[in-house]
Short mmCIF file of C-alpha atoms and ligand atoms in Angstrom, two decimals:
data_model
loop_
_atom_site.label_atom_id
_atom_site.label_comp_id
_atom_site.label_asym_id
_atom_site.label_seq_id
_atom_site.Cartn_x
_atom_site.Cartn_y
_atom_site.Cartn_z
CA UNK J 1 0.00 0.00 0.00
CA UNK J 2 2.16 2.84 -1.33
CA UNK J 3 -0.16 5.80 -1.54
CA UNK J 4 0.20 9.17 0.22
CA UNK J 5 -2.92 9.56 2.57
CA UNK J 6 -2.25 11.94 4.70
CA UNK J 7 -5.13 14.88 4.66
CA UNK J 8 -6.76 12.16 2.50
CA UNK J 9 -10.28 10.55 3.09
CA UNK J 10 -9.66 7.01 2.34
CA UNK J 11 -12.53 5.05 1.57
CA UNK J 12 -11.88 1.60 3.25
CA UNK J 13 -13.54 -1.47 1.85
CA UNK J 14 -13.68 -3.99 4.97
CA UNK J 15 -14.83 -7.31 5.42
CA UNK J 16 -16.42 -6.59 9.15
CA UNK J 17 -19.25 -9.16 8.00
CA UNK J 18 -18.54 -11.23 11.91
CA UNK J 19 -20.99 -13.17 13.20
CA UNK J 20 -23.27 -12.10 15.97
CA UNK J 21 -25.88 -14.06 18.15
CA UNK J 22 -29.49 -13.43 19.61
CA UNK J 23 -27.86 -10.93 22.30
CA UNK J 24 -26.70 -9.04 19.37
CA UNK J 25 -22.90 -9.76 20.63
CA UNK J 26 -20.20 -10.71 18.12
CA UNK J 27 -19.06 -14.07 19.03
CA UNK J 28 -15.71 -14.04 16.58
CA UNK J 29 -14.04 -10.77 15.93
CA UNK J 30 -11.12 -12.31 13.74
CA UNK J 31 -12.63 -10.85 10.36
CA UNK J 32 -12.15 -7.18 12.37
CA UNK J 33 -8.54 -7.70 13.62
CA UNK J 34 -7.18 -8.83 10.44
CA UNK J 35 -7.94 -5.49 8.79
CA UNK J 36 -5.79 -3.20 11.76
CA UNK J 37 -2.95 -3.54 10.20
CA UNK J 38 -4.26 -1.14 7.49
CA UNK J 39 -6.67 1.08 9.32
CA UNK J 40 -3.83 1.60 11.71
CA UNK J 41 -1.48 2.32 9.51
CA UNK J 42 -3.89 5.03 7.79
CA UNK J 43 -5.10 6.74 10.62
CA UNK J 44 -1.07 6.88 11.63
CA UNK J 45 -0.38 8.47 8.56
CA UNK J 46 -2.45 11.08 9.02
CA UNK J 47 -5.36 9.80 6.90
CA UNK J 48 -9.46 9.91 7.73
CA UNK J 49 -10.84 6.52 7.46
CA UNK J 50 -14.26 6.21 5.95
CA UNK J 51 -15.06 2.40 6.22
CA UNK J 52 -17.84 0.58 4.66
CA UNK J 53 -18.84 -3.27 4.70
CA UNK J 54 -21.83 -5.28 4.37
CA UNK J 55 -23.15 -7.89 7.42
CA UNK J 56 -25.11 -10.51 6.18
CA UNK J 57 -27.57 -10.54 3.28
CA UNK J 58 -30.25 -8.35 4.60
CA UNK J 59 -31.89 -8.21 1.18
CA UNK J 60 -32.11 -11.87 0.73
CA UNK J 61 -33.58 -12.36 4.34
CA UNK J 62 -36.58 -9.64 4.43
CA UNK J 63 -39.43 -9.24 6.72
CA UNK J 64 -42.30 -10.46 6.26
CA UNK J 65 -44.15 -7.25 5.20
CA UNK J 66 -40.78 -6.58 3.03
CA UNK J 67 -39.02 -4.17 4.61
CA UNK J 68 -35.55 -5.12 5.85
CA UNK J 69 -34.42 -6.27 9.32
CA UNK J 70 -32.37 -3.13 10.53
CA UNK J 71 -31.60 -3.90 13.98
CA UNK J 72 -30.35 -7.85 12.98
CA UNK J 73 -28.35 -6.40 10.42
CA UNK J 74 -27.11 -2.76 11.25
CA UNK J 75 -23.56 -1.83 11.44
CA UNK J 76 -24.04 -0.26 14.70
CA UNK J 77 -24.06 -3.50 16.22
CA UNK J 78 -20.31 -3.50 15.48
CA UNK J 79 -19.30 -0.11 16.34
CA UNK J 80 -18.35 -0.13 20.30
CA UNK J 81 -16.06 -2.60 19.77
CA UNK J 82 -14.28 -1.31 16.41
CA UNK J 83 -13.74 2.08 18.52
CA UNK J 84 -11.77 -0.48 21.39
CA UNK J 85 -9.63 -1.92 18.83
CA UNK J 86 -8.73 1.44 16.92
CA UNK J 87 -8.64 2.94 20.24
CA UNK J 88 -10.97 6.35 19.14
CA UNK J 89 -14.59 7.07 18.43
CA UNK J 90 -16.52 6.01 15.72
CA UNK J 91 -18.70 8.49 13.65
CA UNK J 92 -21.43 6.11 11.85
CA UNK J 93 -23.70 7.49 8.64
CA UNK J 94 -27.15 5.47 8.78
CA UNK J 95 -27.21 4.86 5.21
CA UNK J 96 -23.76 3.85 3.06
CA UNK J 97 -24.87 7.06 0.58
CA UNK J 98 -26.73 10.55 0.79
CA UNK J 99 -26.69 13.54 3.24
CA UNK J 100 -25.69 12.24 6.28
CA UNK J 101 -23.04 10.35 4.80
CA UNK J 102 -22.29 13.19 2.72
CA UNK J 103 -21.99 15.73 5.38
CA UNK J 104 -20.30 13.61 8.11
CA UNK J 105 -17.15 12.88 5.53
CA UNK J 106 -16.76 16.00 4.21
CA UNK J 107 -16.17 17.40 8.13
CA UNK J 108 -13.85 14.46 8.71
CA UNK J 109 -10.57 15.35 10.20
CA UNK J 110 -7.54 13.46 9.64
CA UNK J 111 -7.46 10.42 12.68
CA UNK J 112 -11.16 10.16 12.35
CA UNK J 113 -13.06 7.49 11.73
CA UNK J 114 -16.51 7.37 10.10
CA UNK J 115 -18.49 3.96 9.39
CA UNK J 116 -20.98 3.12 6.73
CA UNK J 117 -23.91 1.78 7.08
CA UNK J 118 -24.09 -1.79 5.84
CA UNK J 119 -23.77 -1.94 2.26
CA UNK J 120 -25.83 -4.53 1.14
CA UNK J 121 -29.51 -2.41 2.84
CA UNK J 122 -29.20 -1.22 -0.63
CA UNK J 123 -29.74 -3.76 -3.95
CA UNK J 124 -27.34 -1.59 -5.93
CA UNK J 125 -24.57 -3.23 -3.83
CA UNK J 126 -24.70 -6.87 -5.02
CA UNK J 127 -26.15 -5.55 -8.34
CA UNK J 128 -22.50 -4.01 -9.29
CA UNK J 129 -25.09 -1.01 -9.99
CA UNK J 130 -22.46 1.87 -11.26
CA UNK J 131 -24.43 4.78 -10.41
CA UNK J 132 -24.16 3.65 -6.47
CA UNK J 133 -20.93 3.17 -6.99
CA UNK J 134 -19.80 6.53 -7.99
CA UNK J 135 -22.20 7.63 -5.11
CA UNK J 136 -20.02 5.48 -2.95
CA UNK J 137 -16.96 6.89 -4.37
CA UNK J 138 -17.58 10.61 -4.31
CA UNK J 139 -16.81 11.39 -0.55
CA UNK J 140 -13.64 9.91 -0.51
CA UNK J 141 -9.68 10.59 -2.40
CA UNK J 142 -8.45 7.73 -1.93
CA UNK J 143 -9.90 3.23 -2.37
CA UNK J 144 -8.53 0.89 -0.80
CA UNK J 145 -9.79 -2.65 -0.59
CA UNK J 146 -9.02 -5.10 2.20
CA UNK J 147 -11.97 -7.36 1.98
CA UNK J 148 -10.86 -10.58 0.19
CA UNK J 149 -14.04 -12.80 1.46
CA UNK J 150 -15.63 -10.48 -1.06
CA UNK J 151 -12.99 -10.14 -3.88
CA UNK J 152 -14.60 -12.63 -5.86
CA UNK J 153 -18.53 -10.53 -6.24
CA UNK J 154 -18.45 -7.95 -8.53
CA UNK J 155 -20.41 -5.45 -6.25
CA UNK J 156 -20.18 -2.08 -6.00
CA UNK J 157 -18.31 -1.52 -2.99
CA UNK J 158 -15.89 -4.08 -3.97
CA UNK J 159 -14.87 -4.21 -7.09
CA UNK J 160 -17.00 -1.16 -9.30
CA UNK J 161 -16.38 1.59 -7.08
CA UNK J 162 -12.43 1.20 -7.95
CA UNK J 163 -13.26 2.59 -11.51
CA UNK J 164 -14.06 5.93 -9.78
CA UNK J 165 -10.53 6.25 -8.80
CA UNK J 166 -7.49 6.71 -10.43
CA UNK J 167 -4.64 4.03 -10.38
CA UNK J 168 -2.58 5.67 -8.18
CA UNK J 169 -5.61 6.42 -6.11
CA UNK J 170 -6.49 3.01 -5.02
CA UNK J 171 -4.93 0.20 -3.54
CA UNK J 172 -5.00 -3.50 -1.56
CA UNK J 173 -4.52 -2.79 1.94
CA UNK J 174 -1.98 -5.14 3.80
CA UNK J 175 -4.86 -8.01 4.15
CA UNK J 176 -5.84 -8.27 0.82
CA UNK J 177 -2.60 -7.55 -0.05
CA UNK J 178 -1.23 -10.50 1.82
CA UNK J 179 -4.09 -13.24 0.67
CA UNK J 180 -3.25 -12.21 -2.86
CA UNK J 181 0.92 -12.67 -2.55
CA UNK J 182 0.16 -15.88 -0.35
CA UNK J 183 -2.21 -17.48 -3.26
CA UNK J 184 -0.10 -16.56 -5.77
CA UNK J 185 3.01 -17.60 -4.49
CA UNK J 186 1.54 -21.38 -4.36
CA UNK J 187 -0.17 -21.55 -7.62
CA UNK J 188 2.67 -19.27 -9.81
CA UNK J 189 6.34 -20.09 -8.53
CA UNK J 190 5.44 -23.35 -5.71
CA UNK J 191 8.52 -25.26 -4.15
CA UNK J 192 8.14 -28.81 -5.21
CA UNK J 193 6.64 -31.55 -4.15
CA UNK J 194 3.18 -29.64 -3.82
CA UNK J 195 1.03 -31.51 -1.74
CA UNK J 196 -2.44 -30.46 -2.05
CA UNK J 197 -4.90 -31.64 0.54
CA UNK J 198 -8.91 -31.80 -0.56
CA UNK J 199 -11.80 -33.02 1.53
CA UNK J 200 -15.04 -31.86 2.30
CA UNK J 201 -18.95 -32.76 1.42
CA UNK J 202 -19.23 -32.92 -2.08
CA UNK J 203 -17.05 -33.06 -5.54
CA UNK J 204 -19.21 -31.09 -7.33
CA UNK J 205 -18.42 -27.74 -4.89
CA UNK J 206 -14.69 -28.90 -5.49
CA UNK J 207 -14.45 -29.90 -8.90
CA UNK J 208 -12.99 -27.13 -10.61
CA UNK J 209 -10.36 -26.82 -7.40
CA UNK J 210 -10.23 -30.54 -8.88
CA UNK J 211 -9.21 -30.19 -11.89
CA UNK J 212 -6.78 -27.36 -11.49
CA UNK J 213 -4.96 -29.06 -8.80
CA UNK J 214 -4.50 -32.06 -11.06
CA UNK J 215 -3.25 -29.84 -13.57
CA UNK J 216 -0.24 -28.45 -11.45
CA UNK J 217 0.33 -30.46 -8.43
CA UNK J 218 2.59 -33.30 -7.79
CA UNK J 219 0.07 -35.02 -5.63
CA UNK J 220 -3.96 -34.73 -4.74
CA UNK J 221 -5.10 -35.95 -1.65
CA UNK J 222 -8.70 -36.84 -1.39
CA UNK J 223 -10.36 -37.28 1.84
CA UNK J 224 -13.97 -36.30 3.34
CA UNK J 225 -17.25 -37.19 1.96
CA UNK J 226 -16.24 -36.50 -1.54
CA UNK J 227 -13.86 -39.86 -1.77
CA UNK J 228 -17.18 -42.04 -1.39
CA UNK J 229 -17.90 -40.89 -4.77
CA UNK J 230 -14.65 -42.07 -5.72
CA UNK J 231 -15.32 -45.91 -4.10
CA UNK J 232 -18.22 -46.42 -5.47
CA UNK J 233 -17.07 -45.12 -9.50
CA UNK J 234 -14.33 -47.70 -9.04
CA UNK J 235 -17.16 -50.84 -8.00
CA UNK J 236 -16.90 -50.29 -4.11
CA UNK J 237 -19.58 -50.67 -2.04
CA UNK J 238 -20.30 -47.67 0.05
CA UNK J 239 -22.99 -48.54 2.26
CA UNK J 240 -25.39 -45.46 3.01
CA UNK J 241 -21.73 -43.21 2.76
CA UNK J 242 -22.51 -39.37 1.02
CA UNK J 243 -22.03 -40.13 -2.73
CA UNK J 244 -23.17 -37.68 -5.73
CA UNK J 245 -24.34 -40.66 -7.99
CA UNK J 246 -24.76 -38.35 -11.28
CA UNK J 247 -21.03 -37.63 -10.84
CA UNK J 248 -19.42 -41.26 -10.97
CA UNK J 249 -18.33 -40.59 -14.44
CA UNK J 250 -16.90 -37.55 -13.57
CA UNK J 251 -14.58 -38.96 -10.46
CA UNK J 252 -13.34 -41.52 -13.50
CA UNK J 253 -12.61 -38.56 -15.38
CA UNK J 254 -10.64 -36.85 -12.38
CA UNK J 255 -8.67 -40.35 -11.96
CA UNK J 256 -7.94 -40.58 -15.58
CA UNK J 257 -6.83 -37.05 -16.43
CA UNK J 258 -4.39 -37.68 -12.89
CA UNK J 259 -2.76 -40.66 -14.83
CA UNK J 260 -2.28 -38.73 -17.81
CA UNK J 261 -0.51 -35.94 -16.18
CA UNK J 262 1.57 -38.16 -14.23
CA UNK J 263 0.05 -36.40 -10.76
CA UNK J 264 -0.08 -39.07 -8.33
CA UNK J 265 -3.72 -38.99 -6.29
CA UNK J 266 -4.21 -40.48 -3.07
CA UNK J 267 -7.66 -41.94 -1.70
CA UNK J 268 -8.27 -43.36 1.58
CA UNK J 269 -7.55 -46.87 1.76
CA UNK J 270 -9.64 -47.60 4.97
CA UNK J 271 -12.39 -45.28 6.72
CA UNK J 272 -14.08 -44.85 9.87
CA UNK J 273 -17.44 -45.99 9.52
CA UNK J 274 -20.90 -45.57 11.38
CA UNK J 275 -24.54 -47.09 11.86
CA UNK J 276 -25.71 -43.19 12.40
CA UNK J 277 -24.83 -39.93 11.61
CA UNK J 278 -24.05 -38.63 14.66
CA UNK J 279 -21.01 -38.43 17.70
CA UNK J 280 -21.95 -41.39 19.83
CA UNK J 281 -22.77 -43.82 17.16
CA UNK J 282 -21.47 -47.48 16.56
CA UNK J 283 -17.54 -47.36 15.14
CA UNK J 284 -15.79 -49.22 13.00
CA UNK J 285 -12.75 -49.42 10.78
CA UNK J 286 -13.80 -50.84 7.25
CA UNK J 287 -11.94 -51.13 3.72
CA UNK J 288 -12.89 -48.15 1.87
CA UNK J 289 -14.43 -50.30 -0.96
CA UNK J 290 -16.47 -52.40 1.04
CA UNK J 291 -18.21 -50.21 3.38
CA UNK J 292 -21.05 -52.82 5.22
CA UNK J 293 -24.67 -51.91 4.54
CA UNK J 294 -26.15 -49.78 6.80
CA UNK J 295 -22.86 -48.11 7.27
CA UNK J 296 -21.71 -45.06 6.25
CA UNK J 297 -17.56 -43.37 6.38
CA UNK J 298 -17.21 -40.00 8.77
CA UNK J 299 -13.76 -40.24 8.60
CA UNK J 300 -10.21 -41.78 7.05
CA UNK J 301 -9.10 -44.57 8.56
CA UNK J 302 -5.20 -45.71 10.42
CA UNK J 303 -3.75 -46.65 7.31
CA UNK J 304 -5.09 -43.68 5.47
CA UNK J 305 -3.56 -41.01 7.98
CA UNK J 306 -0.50 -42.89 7.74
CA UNK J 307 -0.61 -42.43 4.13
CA UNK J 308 -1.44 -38.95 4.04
CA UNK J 309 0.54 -37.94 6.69
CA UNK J 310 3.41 -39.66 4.98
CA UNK J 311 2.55 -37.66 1.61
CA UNK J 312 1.97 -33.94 3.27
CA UNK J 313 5.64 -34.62 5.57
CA UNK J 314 7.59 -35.01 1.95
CA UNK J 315 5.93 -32.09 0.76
CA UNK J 316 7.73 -28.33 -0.10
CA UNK J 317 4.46 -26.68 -0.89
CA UNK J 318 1.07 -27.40 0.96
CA UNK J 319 -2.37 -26.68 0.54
CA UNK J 320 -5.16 -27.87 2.25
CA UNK J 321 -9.23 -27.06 1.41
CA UNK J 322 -11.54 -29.52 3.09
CA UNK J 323 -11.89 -31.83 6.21
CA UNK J 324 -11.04 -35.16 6.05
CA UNK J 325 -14.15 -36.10 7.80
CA UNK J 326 -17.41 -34.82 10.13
CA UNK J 327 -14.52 -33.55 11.80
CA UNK J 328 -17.44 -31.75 13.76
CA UNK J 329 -18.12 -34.83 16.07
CA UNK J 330 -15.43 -35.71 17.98
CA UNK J 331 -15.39 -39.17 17.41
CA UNK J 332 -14.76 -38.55 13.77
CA UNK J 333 -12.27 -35.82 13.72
CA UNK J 334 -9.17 -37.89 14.03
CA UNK J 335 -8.29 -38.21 10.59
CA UNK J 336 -8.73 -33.97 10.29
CA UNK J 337 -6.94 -33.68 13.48
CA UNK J 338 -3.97 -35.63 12.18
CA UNK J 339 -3.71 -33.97 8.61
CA UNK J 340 -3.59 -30.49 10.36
CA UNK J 341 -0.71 -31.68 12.92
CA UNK J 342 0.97 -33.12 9.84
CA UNK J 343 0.64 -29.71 8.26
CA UNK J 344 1.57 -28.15 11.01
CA UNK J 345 5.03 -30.63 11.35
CA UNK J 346 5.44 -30.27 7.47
CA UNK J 347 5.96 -26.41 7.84
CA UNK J 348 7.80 -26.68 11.06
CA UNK J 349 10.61 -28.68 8.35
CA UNK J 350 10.73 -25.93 6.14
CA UNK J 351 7.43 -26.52 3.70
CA UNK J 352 5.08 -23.55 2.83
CA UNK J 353 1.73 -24.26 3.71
CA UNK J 354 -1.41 -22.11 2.50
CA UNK J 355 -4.81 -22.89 4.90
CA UNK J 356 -6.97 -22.45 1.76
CA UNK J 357 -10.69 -21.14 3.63
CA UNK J 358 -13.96 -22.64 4.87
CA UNK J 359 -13.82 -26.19 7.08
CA UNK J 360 -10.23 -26.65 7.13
CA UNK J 361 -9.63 -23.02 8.85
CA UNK J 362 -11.77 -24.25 11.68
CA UNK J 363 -10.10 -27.41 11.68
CA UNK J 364 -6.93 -25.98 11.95
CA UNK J 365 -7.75 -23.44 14.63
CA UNK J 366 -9.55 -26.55 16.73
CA UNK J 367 -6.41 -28.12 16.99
CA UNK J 368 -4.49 -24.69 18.06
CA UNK J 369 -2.38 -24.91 15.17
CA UNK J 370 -3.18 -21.38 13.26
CA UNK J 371 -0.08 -19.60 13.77
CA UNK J 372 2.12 -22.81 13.09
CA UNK J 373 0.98 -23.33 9.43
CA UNK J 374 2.35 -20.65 6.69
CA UNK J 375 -0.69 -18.94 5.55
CA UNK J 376 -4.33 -19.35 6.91
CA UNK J 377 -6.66 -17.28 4.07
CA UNK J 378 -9.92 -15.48 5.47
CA UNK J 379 -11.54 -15.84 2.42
CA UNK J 380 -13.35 -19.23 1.96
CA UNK J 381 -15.38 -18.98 -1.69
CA UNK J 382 -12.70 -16.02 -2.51
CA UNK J 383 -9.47 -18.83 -2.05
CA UNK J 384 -11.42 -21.37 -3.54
CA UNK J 385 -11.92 -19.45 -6.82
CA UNK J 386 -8.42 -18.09 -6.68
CA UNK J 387 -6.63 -21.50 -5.98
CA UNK J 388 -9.09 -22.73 -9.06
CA UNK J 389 -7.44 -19.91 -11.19
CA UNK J 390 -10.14 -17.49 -11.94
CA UNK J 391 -9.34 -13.82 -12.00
CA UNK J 392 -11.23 -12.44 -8.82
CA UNK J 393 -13.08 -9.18 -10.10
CA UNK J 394 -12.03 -7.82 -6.75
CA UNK J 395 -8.74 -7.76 -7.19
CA UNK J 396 -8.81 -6.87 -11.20
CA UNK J 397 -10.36 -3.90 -10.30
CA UNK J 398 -7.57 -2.72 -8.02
CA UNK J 399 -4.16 -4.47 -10.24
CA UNK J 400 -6.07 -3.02 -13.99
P1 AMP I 1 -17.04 -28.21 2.51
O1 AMP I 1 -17.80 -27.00 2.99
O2 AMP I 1 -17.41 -28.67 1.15
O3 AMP I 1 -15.55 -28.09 2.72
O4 AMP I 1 -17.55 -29.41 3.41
C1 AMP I 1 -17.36 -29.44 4.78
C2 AMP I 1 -18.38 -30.33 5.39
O5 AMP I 1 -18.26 -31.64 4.85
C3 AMP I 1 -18.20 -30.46 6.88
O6 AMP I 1 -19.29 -29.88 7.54
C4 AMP I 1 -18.13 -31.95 7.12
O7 AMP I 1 -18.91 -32.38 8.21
C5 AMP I 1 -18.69 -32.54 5.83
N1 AMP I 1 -18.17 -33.89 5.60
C6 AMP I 1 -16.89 -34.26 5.54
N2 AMP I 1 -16.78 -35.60 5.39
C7 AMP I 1 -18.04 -36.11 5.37
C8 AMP I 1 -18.58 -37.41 5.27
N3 AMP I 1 -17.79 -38.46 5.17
N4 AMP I 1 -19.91 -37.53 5.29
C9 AMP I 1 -20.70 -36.45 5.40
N5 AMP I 1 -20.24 -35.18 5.49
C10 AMP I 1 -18.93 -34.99 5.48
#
């Protein structure tokens, strides 16, 4: 972020969507402290921060008589404790754009702060609509985006507002700045092996991610309730395990193009299987192709960690989308558990590893490894379409 904002306004484009519960508290302020970095560093250079985000999708969840649920989600529920962490008050505009907005900017002295309204009370946000967007843009100098959770919706605050600034008037800030360096780093110039580590529910939410990783890694690990699909295209016998059945031809597909390219892909071997879906069911360990009826896998089996583990310790480059299991219950989180320690070992030897969003950020955080992996991305669907290779409108609008 190399742009002189002192006496600026800097329009700030933050990803404060954090959850909150009944009691209107926010019960995980992570998505808040990873963007200090850059409102610190603007307020310290003698910049006004103007900050807007959205909070959930108030259009999509209306009242009943239509009109949108202000007090679920307002901004305001946010804005106590964003004055704590920046350590000064917080001016707040009721609506992103107009008058009050308007008039509350243009008195903004440098070291103030002044928050937006949430972006998305108004369908010209997720509508890209340009018109908002210049309204957006006119009561600030300076853009700067450091929301990557968004960076892959082309809406107004993200991505078409940028247009009303010049190039050398808008920038990442440190966040964005640092997903978008961290991505690239493993998908343009990796340190081989590359290990890449893919689990989760389904194959058809990861089949792109699929396809690319077969394309340019040395070896795909499959675990989670997308390998059933897997079994049962090869003959197995899954039992009552998660399988997409229209995709069977498709998991061939995978398996074939993996041969062709000479990328070696591992599937479990053996998997931890149960008579229910739930914590305290009925265990057992069964071969992955002949899963009992009745039975259905929750998680990778002993030989399977062994394998994996094995796989991700030899690697130079990780990265890991996806648990390995229901990693949720307890009983079925040892095969996630053990992949995230490996990771975890793995970097401690020298490999980079990239955390790559969603299921496998919890995971990792679970098992209190966060800080001892390389990388840990706050942007689920926004890593997920940048590890598949698609330009993130987000960030196009910012690099040109
Ligand atoms: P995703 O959001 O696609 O990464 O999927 C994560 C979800 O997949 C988690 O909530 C897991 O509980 C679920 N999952 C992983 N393995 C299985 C499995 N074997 N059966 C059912 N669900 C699974």
């Amino acid at each position: 972020m190399n742009i002189e904002v002192a006496g600026k306004k800097v329009l700030v484009r933050v990803d404060f969507n954090v959850p909150i519960d009944k009691q209107k508290r926010i019960t995980d302020d992570t998505r808040m402290r990873k963007a200090l970095p850059t409102l610190q560093y603007i307020l310290d250079q003698g910049g006004a921060l103007i900050l807007m985000s959205h909070l959930g999708r108030p259009l999509k969840k209306l009242k009943e008589d239509g009109s949108i649920n202000v007090e679920k989600f307002t901004l305001r529920l946010i804005i106590k404790h964003l004055s704590n962490l920046l350590e000064r008050p917080v001016k707040f505009a009721s609506s992103c754009v107009g008058d009050e907005a308007n008039r509350l900017s243009s008195s903004l002295q440098p070291g103030e702060v002044l928050l937006l309204e949430n972006t998305r009370f108004h369908e010209g946000e997720e509508a890209g609509d340009v018109a908002f967007a210049k309204e957006l843009s006119s009561i600030a100098d300076i853009y700067v985006n450091d929301a990557f959770g968004t960076a892959h919706r082309a809406h107004a605050s993200t991505t078409v507002v940028a247009q009303f600034f010049d190039a050398s008037q808008k920038s990442f800030g440190f966040l964005m700045e640092s997903e978008v360096s961290n991505g690239s780093k493993v998908l343009n110039d990796p340190q081989r092996p590359l290990v890449a580590i893919t689990g989760g529910a389904k194959v058809s939410d990861k089949l792109l991610l699929l396809e690319r990783l077969i394309d340019f890694a040395d070896t795909v690990i499959i675990g989670g309730g997308m390998a059933y699909t897997f079994f049962k295209a090869q003959g197995g016998s899954i039992g009552k395990s998660i399988c997409e059945h229209n995709k069977l031809d498709l998991a061939l597909d995978l398996m074939k193009k993996a041969k062709e390219k000479g990328t070696t892909l591992l599937l479990p071997v053996d998997n931890i299987a149960a008579d229910d879906f739930s914590n305290d069911a009925n265990r057992q360990t069964v071969d992955s192709m002949n899963i009992p009826d009745g039975w259905e896998g929750l998680d990778i089996g002993p030989k399977s960690i062994d394998a994996f583990v094995a796989a991700i310790k030899s690697a130079k480059t990780i990265i890991w989308n996806g648990p390995m299991g229901v990693f949720e219950f307890d009983n079925f989180a040892t095969g996630t558990n053990s992949v995230a320690k490996a990771v975890a070992d793995a970097t401690a030897a020298g490999a980079f590893s990239l955390i790559g969003g969603g299921d496998s950020v919890a995971a990792i955080k679970k098992n209190g490894l966060d800080d001892e992996v390389s990388f840990v991305s706050t942007g689920g669907g926004a890593m997920l379409e940048f590890l598949e290779g698609k330009e993130l409108p987000g960030i196009k609008a910012i690099t040109g």
